[in-house]
Amino acid sequence: MTVETIVSFIVILGLLIFVHEVGHFLVAKRAGIKVEKFSLGFGPRLLGFTRGETEYRISLLPLGGYVKLFGE
């Protein structure tokens, strides 16, 4: 495998994870559920900001993502 192939795989996987998590986020918002965190990756936060009631973040381990709903 070339470096280009590996980077392309990581970028495409990241986009798929993002789209998947946005689906959870939008459904929760539409249902009136407070979203506390929207994260790409797991573990310690690398980058992030808070807007309204939600903390948006990029975390250390890029193996997925999550949406933390109020009360979870």
PDB file of C-alpha atoms in Angstrom:
ATOM      1  CA  MET A   1       0.000   0.000   0.000  1.00  0.00           C
ATOM      2  CA  THR A   2       1.149   3.505  -0.727  1.00  0.00           C
ATOM      3  CA  VAL A   3       0.914   6.449   1.637  1.00  0.00           C
ATOM      4  CA  GLU A   4      -1.603   8.013  -0.744  1.00  0.00           C
ATOM      5  CA  THR A   5      -3.859   4.954  -0.456  1.00  0.00           C
ATOM      6  CA  ILE A   6      -3.715   4.992   3.338  1.00  0.00           C
ATOM      7  CA  VAL A   7      -4.446   8.727   3.541  1.00  0.00           C
ATOM      8  CA  SER A   8      -7.336   8.355   1.085  1.00  0.00           C
ATOM      9  CA  PHE A   9      -8.779   5.511   3.162  1.00  0.00           C
ATOM     10  CA  ILE A  10      -8.580   7.566   6.375  1.00  0.00           C
ATOM     11  CA  VAL A  11     -10.227  10.594   4.744  1.00  0.00           C
ATOM     12  CA  ILE A  12     -13.068   8.538   3.243  1.00  0.00           C
ATOM     13  CA  LEU A  13     -13.619   6.654   6.512  1.00  0.00           C
ATOM     14  CA  GLY A  14     -13.699   9.972   8.369  1.00  0.00           C
ATOM     15  CA  LEU A  15     -16.327  11.342   5.987  1.00  0.00           C
ATOM     16  CA  LEU A  16     -18.481   8.233   6.385  1.00  0.00           C
ATOM     17  CA  ILE A  17     -18.267   8.466  10.181  1.00  0.00           C
ATOM     18  CA  PHE A  18     -19.121  12.175  10.041  1.00  0.00           C
ATOM     19  CA  VAL A  19     -22.214  11.603   7.870  1.00  0.00           C
ATOM     20  CA  HIS A  20     -23.339   8.747  10.139  1.00  0.00           C
ATOM     21  CA  GLU A  21     -22.988  10.827  13.313  1.00  0.00           C
ATOM     22  CA  VAL A  22     -24.696  13.845  11.728  1.00  0.00           C
ATOM     23  CA  GLY A  23     -27.689  11.559  11.167  1.00  0.00           C
ATOM     24  CA  HIS A  24     -27.873  10.804  14.896  1.00  0.00           C
ATOM     25  CA  PHE A  25     -27.404  14.494  15.696  1.00  0.00           C
ATOM     26  CA  LEU A  26     -30.171  15.703  13.368  1.00  0.00           C
ATOM     27  CA  VAL A  27     -32.689  13.095  14.511  1.00  0.00           C
ATOM     28  CA  ALA A  28     -32.034  13.951  18.166  1.00  0.00           C
ATOM     29  CA  LYS A  29     -32.418  17.682  17.505  1.00  0.00           C
ATOM     30  CA  ARG A  30     -35.612  17.136  15.532  1.00  0.00           C
ATOM     31  CA  ALA A  31     -37.002  15.040  18.416  1.00  0.00           C
ATOM     32  CA  GLY A  32     -36.200  17.852  20.837  1.00  0.00           C
ATOM     33  CA  ILE A  33     -33.419  15.982  22.647  1.00  0.00           C
ATOM     34  CA  LYS A  34     -30.496  18.060  23.931  1.00  0.00           C
ATOM     35  CA  VAL A  35     -27.168  17.027  22.389  1.00  0.00           C
ATOM     36  CA  GLU A  36     -24.292  17.513  24.834  1.00  0.00           C
ATOM     37  CA  LYS A  37     -21.382  16.363  22.609  1.00  0.00           C
ATOM     38  CA  PHE A  38     -20.709  15.648  18.963  1.00  0.00           C
ATOM     39  CA  SER A  39     -17.350  13.926  18.568  1.00  0.00           C
ATOM     40  CA  LEU A  40     -15.292  12.529  15.741  1.00  0.00           C
ATOM     41  CA  GLY A  41     -13.024  10.051  17.450  1.00  0.00           C
ATOM     42  CA  PHE A  42     -12.801   8.782  21.025  1.00  0.00           C
ATOM     43  CA  GLY A  43     -10.661   9.593  24.021  1.00  0.00           C
ATOM     44  CA  PRO A  44      -9.108  12.911  24.992  1.00  0.00           C
ATOM     45  CA  ARG A  45     -10.170  16.016  23.061  1.00  0.00           C
ATOM     46  CA  LEU A  46      -7.661  17.393  20.564  1.00  0.00           C
ATOM     47  CA  LEU A  47      -9.710  20.275  19.168  1.00  0.00           C
ATOM     48  CA  GLY A  48     -13.139  21.579  19.919  1.00  0.00           C
ATOM     49  CA  PHE A  49     -15.548  24.378  20.598  1.00  0.00           C
ATOM     50  CA  THR A  50     -18.931  24.852  22.205  1.00  0.00           C
ATOM     51  CA  ARG A  51     -21.840  26.370  20.345  1.00  0.00           C
ATOM     52  CA  GLY A  52     -25.134  26.676  22.144  1.00  0.00           C
ATOM     53  CA  GLU A  53     -25.691  23.574  24.247  1.00  0.00           C
ATOM     54  CA  THR A  54     -23.388  21.304  22.220  1.00  0.00           C
ATOM     55  CA  GLU A  55     -19.639  20.703  22.455  1.00  0.00           C
ATOM     56  CA  TYR A  56     -18.181  19.834  19.041  1.00  0.00           C
ATOM     57  CA  ARG A  57     -14.857  18.021  19.194  1.00  0.00           C
ATOM     58  CA  ILE A  58     -12.201  16.014  17.433  1.00  0.00           C
ATOM     59  CA  SER A  59     -10.711  13.400  19.728  1.00  0.00           C
ATOM     60  CA  LEU A  60      -7.440  11.472  19.818  1.00  0.00           C
ATOM     61  CA  LEU A  61      -8.487   7.995  18.614  1.00  0.00           C
ATOM     62  CA  PRO A  62      -9.993   8.224  15.103  1.00  0.00           C
ATOM     63  CA  LEU A  63     -11.829   4.906  15.314  1.00  0.00           C
ATOM     64  CA  GLY A  64     -15.375   6.210  15.106  1.00  0.00           C
ATOM     65  CA  GLY A  65     -17.438   8.927  16.678  1.00  0.00           C
ATOM     66  CA  TYR A  66     -20.366   9.552  18.943  1.00  0.00           C
ATOM     67  CA  VAL A  67     -23.219  11.870  19.803  1.00  0.00           C
ATOM     68  CA  LYS A  68     -23.820  12.209  23.556  1.00  0.00           C
ATOM     69  CA  LEU A  69     -27.465  12.927  24.284  1.00  0.00           C
ATOM     70  CA  PHE A  70     -28.723  14.567  27.461  1.00  0.00           C
ATOM     71  CA  GLY A  71     -29.146  11.991  30.207  1.00  0.00           C
ATOM     72  CA  GLU A  72     -26.909   9.340  28.644  1.00  0.00           C
TER      73      GLU A  72
END
